[in-house]
PDB file of C-alpha atoms in Angstrom:
ATOM      1  CA  UNK A1278     -12.554   1.025  -3.829  1.00  0.00           C
ATOM      2  CA  UNK A1279      -9.125   0.082  -2.450  1.00  0.00           C
ATOM      3  CA  UNK A1280      -9.105   3.294  -0.378  1.00  0.00           C
ATOM      4  CA  UNK A1281     -12.489   2.490   1.153  1.00  0.00           C
ATOM      5  CA  UNK A1282     -11.444  -1.091   1.917  1.00  0.00           C
ATOM      6  CA  UNK A1283      -8.214   0.150   3.535  1.00  0.00           C
ATOM      7  CA  UNK A1284     -10.131   2.722   5.603  1.00  0.00           C
ATOM      8  CA  UNK A1285     -12.567   0.054   6.851  1.00  0.00           C
ATOM      9  CA  UNK A1286      -9.670  -2.249   7.831  1.00  0.00           C
ATOM     10  CA  UNK A1287      -7.956   0.591   9.739  1.00  0.00           C
ATOM     11  CA  UNK A1288     -11.212   1.406  11.566  1.00  0.00           C
ATOM     12  CA  UNK A1289     -11.750  -2.232  12.546  1.00  0.00           C
ATOM     13  CA  UNK A1290      -8.166  -2.442  13.799  1.00  0.00           C
ATOM     14  CA  UNK A1291      -8.736   0.691  15.901  1.00  0.00           C
ATOM     15  CA  UNK A1292     -11.878  -0.828  17.443  1.00  0.00           C
ATOM     16  CA  UNK A1293     -10.097  -4.102  18.238  1.00  0.00           C
ATOM     17  CA  UNK A1294      -6.999  -2.396  19.657  1.00  0.00           C
ATOM     18  CA  UNK A1295      -9.056   0.005  21.773  1.00  0.00           C
ATOM     19  CA  UNK A1296     -11.054  -2.864  23.270  1.00  0.00           C
ATOM     20  CA  UNK A1297      -7.920  -4.831  24.090  1.00  0.00           C
ATOM     21  CA  UNK A1298      -5.982  -2.001  25.714  1.00  0.00           C
ATOM     22  CA  UNK A1299      -8.730   0.128  27.283  1.00  0.00           C
ATOM     23  CA  UNK A1300      -8.164   0.787  30.984  1.00  0.00           C
ATOM     24  CA  UNK A1301     -10.716  -0.167  33.610  1.00  0.00           C
ATOM     25  CA  UNK A1302     -12.665   2.733  35.017  1.00  0.00           C
ATOM     26  CA  UNK A1303     -16.120   4.149  35.497  1.00  0.00           C
ATOM     27  CA  UNK A1304     -16.598   5.073  31.848  1.00  0.00           C
ATOM     28  CA  UNK A1305     -18.330   3.187  29.080  1.00  0.00           C
ATOM     29  CA  UNK A1306     -15.699   1.474  26.936  1.00  0.00           C
ATOM     30  CA  UNK A1307     -17.961   0.959  23.919  1.00  0.00           C
ATOM     31  CA  UNK A1308     -21.282   2.353  22.747  1.00  0.00           C
ATOM     32  CA  UNK A1309     -23.179   2.302  19.512  1.00  0.00           C
ATOM     33  CA  UNK A1310     -25.452   5.187  18.585  1.00  0.00           C
ATOM     34  CA  UNK A1311     -28.091   5.808  15.946  1.00  0.00           C
ATOM     35  CA  UNK A1312     -28.351   9.434  14.858  1.00  0.00           C
ATOM     36  CA  UNK A1313     -30.877  11.431  12.882  1.00  0.00           C
ATOM     37  CA  UNK A1314     -29.134  14.090  10.794  1.00  0.00           C
ATOM     38  CA  UNK A1315     -30.140  17.517   9.572  1.00  0.00           C
ATOM     39  CA  UNK A1316     -27.966  19.487   7.129  1.00  0.00           C
ATOM     40  CA  UNK A1317     -27.885  23.067   5.849  1.00  0.00           C
ATOM     41  CA  UNK A1318     -25.691  23.132   2.697  1.00  0.00           C
ATOM     42  CA  UNK A1319     -23.098  25.912   2.317  1.00  0.00           C
ATOM     43  CA  UNK A1320     -20.560  26.798  -0.379  1.00  0.00           C
ATOM     44  CA  UNK A1321     -20.999  25.068  -3.743  1.00  0.00           C
ATOM     45  CA  UNK A1322     -23.380  22.531  -2.207  1.00  0.00           C
ATOM     46  CA  UNK A1323     -25.622  25.386  -1.007  1.00  0.00           C
ATOM     47  CA  UNK A1324     -25.874  26.751  -4.564  1.00  0.00           C
ATOM     48  CA  UNK A1325     -27.744  23.651  -5.736  1.00  0.00           C
ATOM     49  CA  UNK A1326     -29.350  22.078  -2.649  1.00  0.00           C
ATOM     50  CA  UNK A1327     -31.758  23.487  -0.035  1.00  0.00           C
ATOM     51  CA  UNK A1328     -31.343  21.109   2.892  1.00  0.00           C
ATOM     52  CA  UNK A1329     -30.458  17.541   3.764  1.00  0.00           C
ATOM     53  CA  UNK A1330     -31.565  14.802   6.137  1.00  0.00           C
ATOM     54  CA  UNK A1331     -30.479  11.292   6.906  1.00  0.00           C
ATOM     55  CA  UNK A1332     -29.275   8.806   9.484  1.00  0.00           C
ATOM     56  CA  UNK A1333     -25.883   7.749  10.792  1.00  0.00           C
ATOM     57  CA  UNK A1334     -24.500   5.101  13.077  1.00  0.00           C
ATOM     58  CA  UNK A1335     -21.577   5.926  15.361  1.00  0.00           C
ATOM     59  CA  UNK A1336     -19.371   3.578  17.343  1.00  0.00           C
ATOM     60  CA  UNK A1337     -17.625   5.208  20.313  1.00  0.00           C
ATOM     61  CA  UNK A1338     -14.672   3.426  21.904  1.00  0.00           C
ATOM     62  CA  UNK A1339     -13.693   4.927  25.259  1.00  0.00           C
ATOM     63  CA  UNK A1340      -9.981   5.422  25.869  1.00  0.00           C
ATOM     64  CA  UNK A1341     -10.441   6.866  29.367  1.00  0.00           C
ATOM     65  CA  UNK A1342     -13.073   8.858  31.271  1.00  0.00           C
ATOM     66  CA  UNK A1343     -12.686  11.951  29.056  1.00  0.00           C
ATOM     67  CA  UNK A1344     -11.665  10.738  25.587  1.00  0.00           C
ATOM     68  CA  UNK A1345     -12.839   8.301  22.939  1.00  0.00           C
ATOM     69  CA  UNK A1346     -12.269   7.212  19.367  1.00  0.00           C
ATOM     70  CA  UNK A1347     -15.283   7.396  17.030  1.00  0.00           C
ATOM     71  CA  UNK A1348     -16.261   5.681  13.795  1.00  0.00           C
ATOM     72  CA  UNK A1349     -19.253   7.149  11.935  1.00  0.00           C
ATOM     73  CA  UNK A1350     -21.070   6.214   8.731  1.00  0.00           C
ATOM     74  CA  UNK A1351     -24.544   6.514   7.261  1.00  0.00           C
ATOM     75  CA  UNK A1352     -26.360   8.384   4.502  1.00  0.00           C
ATOM     76  CA  UNK A1353     -27.555  11.967   4.063  1.00  0.00           C
ATOM     77  CA  UNK A1354     -29.860  12.935   1.174  1.00  0.00           C
ATOM     78  CA  UNK A1355     -29.873  16.525  -0.103  1.00  0.00           C
ATOM     79  CA  UNK A1356     -33.007  18.052  -1.641  1.00  0.00           C
ATOM     80  CA  UNK A1357     -32.314  20.267  -4.703  1.00  0.00           C
ATOM     81  CA  UNK A1358     -33.290  23.859  -5.364  1.00  0.00           C
ATOM     82  CA  UNK A1359     -35.175  24.685  -8.546  1.00  0.00           C
ATOM     83  CA  UNK A1360     -32.399  26.026 -10.801  1.00  0.00           C
ATOM     84  CA  UNK A1361     -34.694  26.778 -13.740  1.00  0.00           C
ATOM     85  CA  UNK A1362     -33.634  26.678 -17.388  1.00  0.00           C
ATOM     86  CA  UNK A1363     -34.925  23.137 -17.953  1.00  0.00           C
ATOM     87  CA  UNK A1364     -32.149  21.675 -15.792  1.00  0.00           C
ATOM     88  CA  UNK A1365     -33.722  19.550 -13.056  1.00  0.00           C
ATOM     89  CA  UNK A1366     -31.532  18.273 -10.257  1.00  0.00           C
ATOM     90  CA  UNK A1367     -32.761  15.385  -8.181  1.00  0.00           C
ATOM     91  CA  UNK A1368     -31.468  14.105  -4.860  1.00  0.00           C
ATOM     92  CA  UNK A1369     -27.782  13.872  -3.971  1.00  0.00           C
ATOM     93  CA  UNK A1370     -26.877  11.060  -1.567  1.00  0.00           C
ATOM     94  CA  UNK A1371     -23.751  11.407   0.598  1.00  0.00           C
ATOM     95  CA  UNK A1372     -22.273   8.414   2.405  1.00  0.00           C
ATOM     96  CA  UNK A1373     -19.627   9.556   4.906  1.00  0.00           C
ATOM     97  CA  UNK A1374     -17.102   7.112   6.389  1.00  0.00           C
ATOM     98  CA  UNK A1375     -15.238   8.918   9.169  1.00  0.00           C
ATOM     99  CA  UNK A1376     -12.995   8.170  12.130  1.00  0.00           C
ATOM    100  CA  UNK A1377     -12.398  10.679  14.868  1.00  0.00           C
ATOM    101  CA  UNK A1378     -11.590  11.726  18.397  1.00  0.00           C
ATOM    102  CA  UNK A1379     -14.076  12.898  21.034  1.00  0.00           C
ATOM    103  CA  UNK A1380     -12.981  14.791  24.156  1.00  0.00           C
ATOM    104  CA  UNK A1381     -15.283  15.540  27.096  1.00  0.00           C
ATOM    105  CA  UNK A1382     -14.900  19.223  28.061  1.00  0.00           C
ATOM    106  CA  UNK A1383     -17.127  18.695  31.124  1.00  0.00           C
ATOM    107  CA  UNK A1384     -19.564  16.049  32.357  1.00  0.00           C
ATOM    108  CA  UNK A1385     -21.986  16.776  29.517  1.00  0.00           C
ATOM    109  CA  UNK A1386     -20.222  18.883  26.845  1.00  0.00           C
ATOM    110  CA  UNK A1387     -17.715  17.534  24.327  1.00  0.00           C
ATOM    111  CA  UNK A1388     -15.644  18.514  21.314  1.00  0.00           C
ATOM    112  CA  UNK A1389     -15.304  16.113  18.399  1.00  0.00           C
ATOM    113  CA  UNK A1390     -13.180  16.052  15.279  1.00  0.00           C
ATOM    114  CA  UNK A1391     -13.617  13.493  12.515  1.00  0.00           C
ATOM    115  CA  UNK A1392     -12.006  12.904   9.127  1.00  0.00           C
ATOM    116  CA  UNK A1393     -12.474  10.361   6.379  1.00  0.00           C
ATOM    117  CA  UNK A1394     -14.088  10.040   2.990  1.00  0.00           C
ATOM    118  CA  UNK A1395     -17.510  10.921   1.599  1.00  0.00           C
ATOM    119  CA  UNK A1396     -18.947   9.068  -1.365  1.00  0.00           C
ATOM    120  CA  UNK A1397     -21.466  11.298  -3.186  1.00  0.00           C
ATOM    121  CA  UNK A1398     -23.930  10.305  -5.881  1.00  0.00           C
ATOM    122  CA  UNK A1399     -25.950  13.016  -7.651  1.00  0.00           C
ATOM    123  CA  UNK A1400     -29.009  12.479  -9.835  1.00  0.00           C
ATOM    124  CA  UNK A1401     -30.498  14.782 -12.487  1.00  0.00           C
ATOM    125  CA  UNK A1402     -33.106  14.648 -15.228  1.00  0.00           C
ATOM    126  CA  UNK A1403     -31.683  14.024 -18.688  1.00  0.00           C
ATOM    127  CA  UNK A1404     -34.429  16.167 -20.289  1.00  0.00           C
ATOM    128  CA  UNK A1405     -36.089  13.165 -21.964  1.00  0.00           C
ATOM    129  CA  UNK A1406     -37.895  11.788 -18.922  1.00  0.00           C
ATOM    130  CA  UNK A1407     -34.912   9.718 -17.783  1.00  0.00           C
ATOM    131  CA  UNK A1408     -32.356  10.125 -15.050  1.00  0.00           C
ATOM    132  CA  UNK A1409     -28.598  10.466 -15.230  1.00  0.00           C
ATOM    133  CA  UNK A1410     -26.195  10.181 -12.334  1.00  0.00           C
ATOM    134  CA  UNK A1411     -22.641  11.052 -11.394  1.00  0.00           C
ATOM    135  CA  UNK A1412     -20.618   9.901  -8.417  1.00  0.00           C
ATOM    136  CA  UNK A1413     -17.328  10.648  -6.756  1.00  0.00           C
ATOM    137  CA  UNK A1414     -15.542  10.641  -3.448  1.00  0.00           C
ATOM    138  CA  UNK A1415     -13.531  13.200  -1.530  1.00  0.00           C
ATOM    139  CA  UNK A1416     -11.666  13.779   1.720  1.00  0.00           C
ATOM    140  CA  UNK A1417     -14.017  14.902   4.494  1.00  0.00           C
ATOM    141  CA  UNK A1418     -13.362  16.720   7.755  1.00  0.00           C
ATOM    142  CA  UNK A1419     -15.907  17.495  10.476  1.00  0.00           C
ATOM    143  CA  UNK A1420     -15.149  19.510  13.639  1.00  0.00           C
ATOM    144  CA  UNK A1421     -18.027  19.884  16.074  1.00  0.00           C
ATOM    145  CA  UNK A1422     -19.341  20.262  19.600  1.00  0.00           C
ATOM    146  CA  UNK A1423     -21.991  18.303  21.419  1.00  0.00           C
ATOM    147  CA  UNK A1424     -24.087  17.731  24.501  1.00  0.00           C
ATOM    148  CA  UNK A1425     -24.456  14.271  26.033  1.00  0.00           C
ATOM    149  CA  UNK A1426     -27.401  13.698  28.392  1.00  0.00           C
ATOM    150  CA  UNK A1427     -27.421  10.020  29.346  1.00  0.00           C
ATOM    151  CA  UNK A1428     -28.230   8.082  26.174  1.00  0.00           C
ATOM    152  CA  UNK A1429     -29.229  11.270  24.303  1.00  0.00           C
ATOM    153  CA  UNK A1430     -26.514  12.907  22.178  1.00  0.00           C
ATOM    154  CA  UNK A1431     -27.061  16.317  20.530  1.00  0.00           C
ATOM    155  CA  UNK A1432     -24.339  17.849  18.362  1.00  0.00           C
ATOM    156  CA  UNK A1433     -23.618  20.478  15.730  1.00  0.00           C
ATOM    157  CA  UNK A1434     -20.704  20.444  13.273  1.00  0.00           C
ATOM    158  CA  UNK A1435     -19.312  21.812  10.041  1.00  0.00           C
ATOM    159  CA  UNK A1436     -18.691  19.008   7.542  1.00  0.00           C
ATOM    160  CA  UNK A1437     -16.488  20.068   4.635  1.00  0.00           C
ATOM    161  CA  UNK A1438     -15.183  18.494   1.437  1.00  0.00           C
ATOM    162  CA  UNK A1439     -13.966  19.682  -1.999  1.00  0.00           C
ATOM    163  CA  UNK A1440     -15.072  23.337  -1.829  1.00  0.00           C
ATOM    164  CA  UNK A1441     -18.469  22.438  -0.404  1.00  0.00           C
ATOM    165  CA  UNK A1442     -19.943  21.433   2.894  1.00  0.00           C
ATOM    166  CA  UNK A1443     -22.803  21.796   5.317  1.00  0.00           C
ATOM    167  CA  UNK A1444     -23.702  22.766   8.845  1.00  0.00           C
ATOM    168  CA  UNK A1445     -24.930  19.527  10.363  1.00  0.00           C
ATOM    169  CA  UNK A1446     -26.969  18.673  13.419  1.00  0.00           C
ATOM    170  CA  UNK A1447     -27.243  15.206  14.940  1.00  0.00           C
ATOM    171  CA  UNK A1448     -29.822  13.860  17.378  1.00  0.00           C
ATOM    172  CA  UNK A1449     -28.359  10.566  18.523  1.00  0.00           C
ATOM    173  CA  UNK A1450     -29.380   7.760  20.870  1.00  0.00           C
ATOM    174  CA  UNK A1451     -26.576   5.662  22.339  1.00  0.00           C
ATOM    175  CA  UNK A1452     -27.012   2.008  23.300  1.00  0.00           C
TER     176      UNK A1452
END
């Protein structure tokens, strides 16, 4: 919990510092975006889960006309495969908390890299009609590319952590 608290404090300091020292220009210094997520699990995650979906919120703090700092968090739920043998997985919920850097390659295309922590909670049937759960957290990294068309933001990325990961898509709307 101390790590999460420290990460949140660092992110808030980055937002405050960026707002104070951002240069004037014809770029948007701050935007907030809501994104709808799609995820195709790969690696160990792909062995147990079919697909994922969720929502994220992303703050973008412009440094200049072509670069920005990002802070992203939300929740993505993964739907399990039927593994058979009486073992019944239920949903896994991932809560990423990431900070990153976004660089505009052209007027509409960008590259983004984010890193942070993902808190994961998995649920399974205990075989007696009840549910058991397990949770943990791990370092997360997420390189990606995107297309920005006005307020619309479309991106694709690989999000990896602890021998697992997913190919993610994001349909975002910036305010």
